[in-house]
Amino acid sequence: MIDPDAYAVVCRLQKKGFDAYLVGGSVRDLLLGHPPKDVDISTNARPEEIKTHFRNCLLIGRRFRLAHIRFKNKIIEVATFRSGDNSSEELIVRDNTWGTEQEDAMRRDFTLNGLYYDPCKEEILDYVDGVNAVSQNQIETIGDPYLRFKQDPVRMLRLVKFRARFGFNIEEKTRQALIDCRHEILKSSPARILEELLRMLESGHSRQFIHMMTDFGLLKHILPKLARTLETDLADKTYSFLDEIDRLQKEENRTLHRSILLASLVMPQLDHHLSLLYGSKEGKVTLETIHKETRLVTDEIFFPFLQLPRRLCSEMQSILTSQYRFTPINRPTSQVLRIPRNPEFKHALTLLDVRSGVSYELRDTFNAWSEIYQHHKAKNYVPTPRSRYYKKRRKRK
Ligand code: ATP
Ligand code: MG
């Protein structure tokens, strides 16, 4: 299950006289029998030394240099061993002192993530009792959990992520520290929190994750509006959407774009909001009006703490708005299905697919629109040589 390129990178570094190992999540996944999603490598070679031995190497990061070894369809990250301070509560803002491999293990978050594996010798190095943690299905911080969570509150979110993904037990002191430190989550970087949230929406375990985030009282800090919604009648519908994105990604092996995943989280609230506003009114509600309301609802959900990148945010809003092209609020008696020239349309259609998995009566609508879309694609998107020729001529004039 080890990626052959990662294996080759480790062997090459070792041949050049350095220590090099697979580390962290990839070793944990291998021990659990899952193919690792991404592979990290740690070594005692300094970034500049790594670069001299790999032509396809790029050094990134100004404050903390990392080596990215680039292959055709992937990047393998190689980090030099670092040391961390496990005795101070202070928020870590820089993490760039070189260290030994043992120090590198001690600065990692949980014992199950602190393992090193030498694939050439087929040997595990365990400085943190990590093998035991994996075999006993236990999550425990390396060092005092109160310190480790205060140093870097994102670790609390990562704890919930591993609990949701693997169903492991949380060691008692680690659990208590999570509950006592949960308000500290707001001190962490919104971008890192967003990245962990998105990774969980992609993982096929998003229902458990959001459920546990609610139980541990973390969700109300990060997404307060969503946390309040999950206390209302909309909770079931919201969880049904998460079930459906989990099912599509886990069982059908589909990769859903991040804008669709975020939109699925919001759809029940938006639908509720719009039907309260316009459900009982007569006449058509324009997509422009719906887009305005969509922006209000999504801002209220995400922006108190998280900051979505502008492009991701506008894609999500666009595909949410497009849902009311498929299923208008005050449905007209007859409707012409017209495919807009909108680059996010294909994602909007996928969200309709997700919705039809939640509400089965939308299946026919989804089938009708996807049939027309396929037809449209076949007709419009293959430019003939003749039309290209005419375009060129017109430009020259
Ligand atoms: P995933 O399977 O979601 O990638 P992961 O554990 O591999 O989970 P990464 O973000 O890929 O997570 O990080 C790789 C490794 O880096 C971790 O296994 C852990 O050893 C270390 N690490 C990551 N985040 C932290 C953190 N906040 N504090 C300390 N160590 C961390
Ligand atoms: Mg990883």
PDB file of C-alpha atoms and ligand atoms in Angstrom, residues 24-25 28 37-38 40 107-109 113 152 155 158 161-162 165 192 199, ligand 1:
ATOM      1  CA  GLY A  24       2.409  10.661  10.865  1.00  0.00           C
ATOM      2  CA  GLY A  25      -0.958   9.914   9.302  1.00  0.00           C
ATOM      3  CA  ARG A  28      -1.197   5.263  11.182  1.00  0.00           C
ATOM      4  CA  LYS A  37      -4.355   9.407   1.353  1.00  0.00           C
ATOM      5  CA  ASP A  38      -1.220  11.517   1.434  1.00  0.00           C
ATOM      6  CA  ASP A  40       4.624  12.652   4.527  1.00  0.00           C
ATOM      7  CA  ARG A 107       5.889  17.839  18.718  1.00  0.00           C
ATOM      8  CA  ARG A 108       3.208  15.866  16.849  1.00  0.00           C
ATOM      9  CA  ASP A 109      -0.400  15.973  18.033  1.00  0.00           C
ATOM     10  CA  ASN A 113       0.173  10.203  14.658  1.00  0.00           C
ATOM     11  CA  ASP A 152      -2.606  24.890  18.832  1.00  0.00           C
ATOM     12  CA  ARG A 155      -5.739  19.948  17.409  1.00  0.00           C
ATOM     13  CA  ARG A 158      -8.350  17.067  14.569  1.00  0.00           C
ATOM     14  CA  LYS A 161     -11.924  14.225  13.074  1.00  0.00           C
ATOM     15  CA  PHE A 162     -10.052  11.055  14.105  1.00  0.00           C
ATOM     16  CA  ARG A 165     -13.258   8.736  11.076  1.00  0.00           C
ATOM     17  CA  ARG A 192      -6.791  25.938   8.917  1.00  0.00           C
ATOM     18  CA  ARG A 199     -11.444  17.537   4.471  1.00  0.00           C
TER      19      ARG A 199
HETATM   20  P1  ATP B   1      -5.281  13.090   7.207  1.00  0.00           P
HETATM   21  O1  ATP B   1      -5.450  11.616   7.069  1.00  0.00           O
HETATM   22  O2  ATP B   1      -6.576  13.833   7.311  1.00  0.00           O
HETATM   23  O3  ATP B   1      -4.314  13.700   6.244  1.00  0.00           O
HETATM   24  P2  ATP B   1      -3.113  13.413   9.052  1.00  0.00           P
HETATM   25  O4  ATP B   1      -2.912  12.985  10.487  1.00  0.00           O
HETATM   26  O5  ATP B   1      -2.248  12.747   8.046  1.00  0.00           O
HETATM   27  O6  ATP B   1      -4.632  13.254   8.689  1.00  0.00           O
HETATM   28  P3  ATP B   1      -1.976  15.877   8.114  1.00  0.00           P
HETATM   29  O7  ATP B   1      -2.567  17.247   8.169  1.00  0.00           O
HETATM   30  O8  ATP B   1      -1.710  15.232   6.815  1.00  0.00           O
HETATM   31  O9  ATP B   1      -2.939  14.974   9.008  1.00  0.00           O
HETATM   32  O10 ATP B   1      -0.641  15.947   8.986  1.00  0.00           O
HETATM   33  C1  ATP B   1       0.378  14.952   8.919  1.00  0.00           C
HETATM   34  C2  ATP B   1       0.994  14.750  10.309  1.00  0.00           C
HETATM   35  O11 ATP B   1       1.514  15.993  10.814  1.00  0.00           O
HETATM   36  C3  ATP B   1       0.032  14.277  11.379  1.00  0.00           C
HETATM   37  O12 ATP B   1      -0.191  12.887  11.336  1.00  0.00           O
HETATM   38  C4  ATP B   1       0.712  14.722  12.650  1.00  0.00           C
HETATM   39  O13 ATP B   1       1.776  13.848  13.005  1.00  0.00           O
HETATM   40  C5  ATP B   1       1.322  16.048  12.225  1.00  0.00           C
HETATM   41  N1  ATP B   1       0.404  17.165  12.526  1.00  0.00           N
HETATM   42  C6  ATP B   1      -0.561  17.664  11.709  1.00  0.00           C
HETATM   43  N2  ATP B   1      -1.214  18.690  12.306  1.00  0.00           N
HETATM   44  C7  ATP B   1      -0.625  18.855  13.517  1.00  0.00           C
HETATM   45  C8  ATP B   1      -0.827  19.755  14.596  1.00  0.00           C
HETATM   46  N3  ATP B   1      -1.777  20.682  14.545  1.00  0.00           N
HETATM   47  N4  ATP B   1      -0.033  19.626  15.690  1.00  0.00           N
HETATM   48  C9  ATP B   1       0.939  18.689  15.742  1.00  0.00           C
HETATM   49  N5  ATP B   1       1.174  17.813  14.772  1.00  0.00           N
HETATM   50  C10 ATP B   1       0.413  17.880  13.652  1.00  0.00           C
END
